[in-house]
């Protein structure tokens, strides 16, 4: 279970974990009726998450709302049969999130942490999710406070993830020195995982600390190919266009789909080289690759 939650959390404040059901079933905490209802809610929530609330033209999808309505009913049935379960509150938090009700989601994740059947690993993930929902609701200080209350347990189980997410929040709050301090904790630890170094490098870059950003991204690049994408951005900022293009070409070969997506979403970032023949050739190659 711990490995599953570790993978689910990953690195990045946008990621939510929804892992309590497997633990509950594995340990015999649910009877057949409740298990069926929770499994049904789980399926509806995951389908709704994968689908998204609108189509490519921004038109709301009735099927998305229907999935959430079904999940809501299943959870309500569980709450009547067996109230006070951590997994039910966790799923309800996810439901609120999918409806864009971020404060309500945070409250559900907090409530789940207080349930008698909550497990230690589950509680840590719930704390991350609570903080993330508060941040999405605009309450960054509230998110920082949640991380502070759970700091010891989160750091013991998830290493530097709390510091990295706090750094993002503090930067967004304009507390740039405090944000850098959090990143320095990560970058000075020789045992920091490559994904932690990657996220630290990206945050350093957002803060404008290019030397620290390059060092962190270089550490990550040996094992995390997408680090080259961020290094390419850094080299472009420094005016090293040749090096930028070399890095961008290398990462495009390693992760073409991901680079294609990022180039599409971050057009403004690459405006300075949009007229460069090498960049045009690269983007043209990436666009053509699915047809091959």
Short mmCIF file of C-alpha atoms in Angstrom, two decimals:
data_model
loop_
_atom_site.label_atom_id
_atom_site.label_comp_id
_atom_site.label_asym_id
_atom_site.label_seq_id
_atom_site.Cartn_x
_atom_site.Cartn_y
_atom_site.Cartn_z
CA UNK A 1 0.00 0.00 0.00
CA UNK A 2 2.78 2.43 0.82
CA UNK A 3 4.34 1.94 -2.61
CA UNK A 4 0.98 2.62 -4.27
CA UNK A 5 0.51 5.84 -2.33
CA UNK A 6 4.07 6.91 -3.07
CA UNK A 7 3.40 6.47 -6.79
CA UNK A 8 0.05 8.24 -6.53
CA UNK A 9 1.51 11.27 -4.80
CA UNK A 10 4.41 11.60 -7.24
CA UNK A 11 5.90 15.08 -7.33
CA UNK A 12 3.67 18.01 -8.08
CA UNK A 13 0.98 19.83 -6.18
CA UNK A 14 -1.72 19.08 -8.74
CA UNK A 15 -1.76 15.37 -8.02
CA UNK A 16 -4.33 13.85 -5.71
CA UNK A 17 -4.23 10.37 -4.23
CA UNK A 18 -7.30 8.21 -3.88
CA UNK A 19 -5.93 5.05 -2.36
CA UNK A 20 -7.90 4.21 0.76
CA UNK A 21 -10.37 1.73 -0.75
CA UNK A 22 -7.75 -0.87 -1.58
CA UNK A 23 -6.45 -0.70 1.96
CA UNK A 24 -9.93 -1.03 3.43
CA UNK A 25 -10.77 -4.10 1.36
CA UNK A 26 -7.36 -5.71 1.87
CA UNK A 27 -7.74 -5.47 5.62
CA UNK A 28 -11.37 -6.63 5.78
CA UNK A 29 -12.85 -3.37 7.00
CA UNK A 30 -15.86 -3.37 4.68
CA UNK A 31 -18.79 -5.77 4.37
CA UNK A 32 -19.99 -6.88 0.95
CA UNK A 33 -22.69 -4.22 0.52
CA UNK A 34 -20.46 -1.36 1.56
CA UNK A 35 -17.57 -2.66 -0.52
CA UNK A 36 -19.78 -2.82 -3.61
CA UNK A 37 -21.07 0.71 -3.06
CA UNK A 38 -17.59 2.11 -2.49
CA UNK A 39 -16.24 0.28 -5.54
CA UNK A 40 -19.06 1.72 -7.62
CA UNK A 41 -18.38 5.23 -6.34
CA UNK A 42 -14.68 4.74 -7.06
CA UNK A 43 -15.40 3.80 -10.68
CA UNK A 44 -17.73 6.75 -11.21
CA UNK A 45 -15.25 9.23 -9.73
CA UNK A 46 -12.31 7.95 -11.75
CA UNK A 47 -14.33 7.99 -14.98
CA UNK A 48 -15.45 11.55 -14.28
CA UNK A 49 -11.89 12.60 -13.52
CA UNK A 50 -10.62 11.08 -16.77
CA UNK A 51 -13.46 12.58 -18.80
CA UNK A 52 -13.28 16.14 -17.50
CA UNK A 53 -16.26 18.49 -17.09
CA UNK A 54 -16.26 19.97 -20.63
CA UNK A 55 -15.48 18.90 -24.17
CA UNK A 56 -12.71 20.32 -26.35
CA UNK A 57 -14.93 23.29 -27.22
CA UNK A 58 -15.63 24.11 -23.58
CA UNK A 59 -19.19 22.77 -23.66
CA UNK A 60 -20.26 21.08 -20.39
CA UNK A 61 -20.56 17.30 -20.64
CA UNK A 62 -23.84 15.95 -19.18
CA UNK A 63 -22.20 12.55 -18.74
CA UNK A 64 -19.66 14.07 -16.34
CA UNK A 65 -22.38 15.50 -14.11
CA UNK A 66 -24.28 12.20 -14.25
CA UNK A 67 -21.21 10.25 -13.12
CA UNK A 68 -20.77 12.58 -10.17
CA UNK A 69 -24.45 12.32 -9.31
CA UNK A 70 -24.20 8.53 -9.26
CA UNK A 71 -21.09 8.65 -7.09
CA UNK A 72 -22.86 11.04 -4.72
CA UNK A 73 -25.74 8.58 -4.34
CA UNK A 74 -23.42 5.62 -3.69
CA UNK A 75 -21.53 7.58 -1.03
CA UNK A 76 -24.77 8.69 0.59
CA UNK A 77 -25.85 5.05 0.84
CA UNK A 78 -22.55 4.11 2.51
CA UNK A 79 -22.85 7.00 4.95
CA UNK A 80 -26.30 5.75 5.98
CA UNK A 81 -25.22 2.11 6.33
CA UNK A 82 -21.89 2.70 8.03
CA UNK A 83 -21.23 6.35 8.96
CA UNK A 84 -17.88 7.76 9.99
CA UNK A 85 -15.60 5.85 7.60
CA UNK A 86 -12.39 7.53 6.45
CA UNK A 87 -12.59 6.19 2.92
CA UNK A 88 -16.10 7.56 2.43
CA UNK A 89 -15.02 11.02 3.55
CA UNK A 90 -11.97 10.75 1.29
CA UNK A 91 -14.12 9.88 -1.71
CA UNK A 92 -16.50 12.72 -0.89
CA UNK A 93 -13.54 15.08 -0.88
CA UNK A 94 -12.64 13.85 -4.35
CA UNK A 95 -16.25 14.35 -5.44
CA UNK A 96 -16.21 17.95 -4.20
CA UNK A 97 -12.94 18.55 -6.02
CA UNK A 98 -14.40 17.29 -9.31
CA UNK A 99 -17.30 19.69 -8.83
CA UNK A 100 -14.90 22.57 -8.27
CA UNK A 101 -15.92 22.87 -4.60
CA UNK A 102 -12.40 23.15 -3.24
CA UNK A 103 -13.13 24.37 0.29
CA UNK A 104 -15.69 21.61 0.73
CA UNK A 105 -13.11 19.13 -0.58
CA UNK A 106 -10.55 20.34 1.96
CA UNK A 107 -13.11 19.98 4.74
CA UNK A 108 -13.88 16.41 3.69
CA UNK A 109 -10.20 15.49 3.62
CA UNK A 110 -9.78 16.99 7.08
CA UNK A 111 -12.80 15.06 8.34
CA UNK A 112 -11.39 11.84 6.91
CA UNK A 113 -8.20 12.33 8.91
CA UNK A 114 -10.25 12.37 12.12
CA UNK A 115 -12.10 9.11 11.49
CA UNK A 116 -11.29 6.25 13.81
CA UNK A 117 -10.45 3.84 11.00
CA UNK A 118 -7.98 6.11 9.18
CA UNK A 119 -4.54 4.56 8.64
CA UNK A 120 -1.26 6.43 9.07
CA UNK A 121 -0.34 6.38 5.38
CA UNK A 122 -3.84 7.39 4.38
CA UNK A 123 -3.77 10.27 6.87
CA UNK A 124 -0.59 11.65 5.32
CA UNK A 125 -2.06 11.57 1.83
CA UNK A 126 -5.23 13.20 3.11
CA UNK A 127 -3.16 16.01 4.61
CA UNK A 128 -1.51 16.65 1.26
CA UNK A 129 -4.89 16.66 -0.44
CA UNK A 130 -6.38 18.98 2.16
CA UNK A 131 -3.57 21.47 1.68
CA UNK A 132 -3.80 21.27 -2.10
CA UNK A 133 -7.54 21.93 -2.04
CA UNK A 134 -7.11 24.92 0.25
CA UNK A 135 -4.52 26.28 -2.18
CA UNK A 136 -6.89 25.79 -5.11
CA UNK A 137 -9.54 27.64 -3.12
CA UNK A 138 -7.13 30.58 -2.79
CA UNK A 139 -6.22 29.96 0.86
CA UNK A 140 -2.47 29.45 0.47
CA UNK A 141 -1.73 30.36 4.07
CA UNK A 142 -4.25 27.77 5.20
CA UNK A 143 -2.42 25.21 3.07
CA UNK A 144 0.91 26.19 4.63
CA UNK A 145 -0.65 25.78 8.08
CA UNK A 146 -1.85 22.27 7.22
CA UNK A 147 1.62 21.29 6.07
CA UNK A 148 3.07 22.74 9.26
CA UNK A 149 0.76 20.73 11.51
CA UNK A 150 1.68 17.49 9.74
CA UNK A 151 5.32 18.28 9.00
CA UNK A 152 6.95 15.52 11.01
CA UNK A 153 4.84 12.68 9.63
CA UNK A 154 4.90 13.97 6.04
CA UNK A 155 8.65 14.44 6.01
CA UNK A 156 9.25 10.99 7.49
CA UNK A 157 7.16 9.25 4.84
CA UNK A 158 7.45 11.48 1.79
CA UNK A 159 10.84 13.11 2.13
CA UNK A 160 11.03 16.57 0.60
CA UNK A 161 7.57 16.77 -0.93
CA UNK A 162 6.19 19.10 1.77
CA UNK A 163 9.09 21.55 1.36
CA UNK A 164 8.66 21.58 -2.41
CA UNK A 165 4.94 22.26 -2.25
CA UNK A 166 5.43 24.93 0.41
CA UNK A 167 8.02 26.60 -1.84
CA UNK A 168 5.45 26.91 -4.62
CA UNK A 169 2.85 28.34 -2.24
CA UNK A 170 5.28 30.82 -0.72
CA UNK A 171 6.43 32.00 -4.15
CA UNK A 172 2.82 32.57 -5.14
CA UNK A 173 2.34 34.53 -1.91
CA UNK A 174 5.32 36.75 -2.74
CA UNK A 175 7.48 35.31 0.05
CA UNK A 176 10.40 34.60 -2.24
CA UNK A 177 13.14 34.29 0.39
CA UNK A 178 11.12 31.78 2.39
CA UNK A 179 10.40 29.85 -0.81
CA UNK A 180 14.11 29.67 -1.63
CA UNK A 181 14.87 28.41 1.87
CA UNK A 182 12.54 25.46 1.30
CA UNK A 183 14.24 24.67 -2.01
CA UNK A 184 17.68 24.93 -0.47
CA UNK A 185 16.72 22.17 2.00
CA UNK A 186 16.14 19.89 -0.95
CA UNK A 187 19.10 20.88 -3.10
CA UNK A 188 21.58 20.55 -0.23
CA UNK A 189 20.52 16.99 0.54
CA UNK A 190 22.69 14.54 -1.45
CA UNK A 191 20.04 11.88 -0.89
CA UNK A 192 17.29 13.89 -2.61
CA UNK A 193 15.51 11.84 -5.26
CA UNK A 194 15.81 12.88 -8.93
CA UNK A 195 12.14 13.89 -9.08
CA UNK A 196 12.65 16.12 -6.06
CA UNK A 197 15.64 17.74 -7.76
CA UNK A 198 13.53 18.26 -10.87
CA UNK A 199 10.77 20.04 -8.99
CA UNK A 200 13.31 22.10 -7.05
CA UNK A 201 14.95 23.13 -10.33
CA UNK A 202 11.64 24.20 -11.84
CA UNK A 203 10.83 26.25 -8.75
CA UNK A 204 14.28 27.85 -8.69
CA UNK A 205 13.69 28.79 -12.31
CA UNK A 206 10.34 30.36 -11.44
CA UNK A 207 12.08 32.37 -8.72
CA UNK A 208 14.77 33.54 -11.13
CA UNK A 209 17.64 31.72 -9.39
CA UNK A 210 19.22 30.36 -12.56
CA UNK A 211 22.45 29.01 -11.07
CA UNK A 212 20.59 26.94 -8.49
CA UNK A 213 18.02 25.91 -11.10
CA UNK A 214 20.67 24.60 -13.47
CA UNK A 215 22.43 22.63 -10.76
CA UNK A 216 19.21 20.98 -9.61
CA UNK A 217 18.03 20.20 -13.14
CA UNK A 218 21.42 18.75 -14.08
CA UNK A 219 21.19 16.39 -11.10
CA UNK A 220 17.73 15.28 -12.20
CA UNK A 221 18.55 14.96 -15.92
CA UNK A 222 20.52 11.72 -15.57
CA UNK A 223 17.34 9.85 -14.61
CA UNK A 224 14.45 12.16 -15.54
CA UNK A 225 14.46 12.99 -19.23
CA UNK A 226 12.00 15.89 -19.01
CA UNK A 227 14.59 17.85 -16.99
CA UNK A 228 16.20 18.65 -20.35
CA UNK A 229 13.04 20.52 -21.37
CA UNK A 230 13.43 22.89 -18.43
CA UNK A 231 17.17 23.17 -19.00
CA UNK A 232 16.38 24.18 -22.59
CA UNK A 233 14.15 26.96 -21.27
CA UNK A 234 16.94 28.07 -18.96
CA UNK A 235 19.48 28.17 -21.78
CA UNK A 236 17.05 30.17 -23.89
CA UNK A 237 16.73 32.71 -21.08
CA UNK A 238 20.52 32.94 -20.96
CA UNK A 239 20.71 33.53 -24.71
CA UNK A 240 22.37 30.17 -25.46
CA UNK A 241 20.11 29.26 -28.36
CA UNK A 242 22.34 26.47 -29.76
CA UNK A 243 22.49 24.70 -26.42
CA UNK A 244 18.76 25.27 -25.96
CA UNK A 245 17.98 23.56 -29.26
CA UNK A 246 20.32 20.64 -28.51
CA UNK A 247 18.54 19.98 -25.23
CA UNK A 248 15.10 20.38 -26.76
CA UNK A 249 15.93 17.97 -29.58
CA UNK A 250 17.27 15.42 -27.09
CA UNK A 251 14.22 15.48 -24.85
CA UNK A 252 11.90 15.41 -27.88
CA UNK A 253 13.47 12.10 -28.92
CA UNK A 254 13.08 10.70 -25.41
CA UNK A 255 9.53 11.91 -24.70
CA UNK A 256 7.91 13.12 -27.93
CA UNK A 257 4.30 13.11 -26.72
CA UNK A 258 5.07 15.03 -23.54
CA UNK A 259 7.23 17.58 -25.35
CA UNK A 260 4.55 18.01 -28.00
CA UNK A 261 1.99 18.76 -25.28
CA UNK A 262 4.23 21.22 -23.49
CA UNK A 263 5.18 23.09 -26.64
CA UNK A 264 1.49 23.40 -27.48
CA UNK A 265 0.60 24.66 -23.99
CA UNK A 266 3.61 26.99 -23.60
CA UNK A 267 3.79 28.77 -26.93
CA UNK A 268 4.75 32.08 -25.32
CA UNK A 269 7.78 30.52 -23.63
CA UNK A 270 9.28 29.66 -27.00
CA UNK A 271 8.29 32.81 -28.91
CA UNK A 272 11.92 33.97 -29.09
CA UNK A 273 12.87 30.95 -31.23
CA UNK A 274 9.59 30.39 -33.03
CA UNK A 275 11.18 31.65 -36.24
CA UNK A 276 14.32 29.53 -35.90
CA UNK A 277 14.50 26.88 -38.64
CA UNK A 278 15.67 24.25 -36.15
CA UNK A 279 12.72 24.91 -33.87
CA UNK A 280 10.30 24.83 -36.78
CA UNK A 281 11.79 21.57 -37.98
CA UNK A 282 11.50 20.10 -34.48
CA UNK A 283 7.87 21.13 -34.00
CA UNK A 284 7.02 19.92 -37.48
CA UNK A 285 8.59 16.56 -36.77
CA UNK A 286 6.71 16.25 -33.49
CA UNK A 287 3.42 17.11 -35.18
CA UNK A 288 4.00 14.50 -37.87
CA UNK A 289 5.18 11.69 -35.60
CA UNK A 290 1.72 10.22 -34.76
CA UNK A 291 1.11 9.58 -38.47
CA UNK A 292 4.19 7.45 -38.89
#
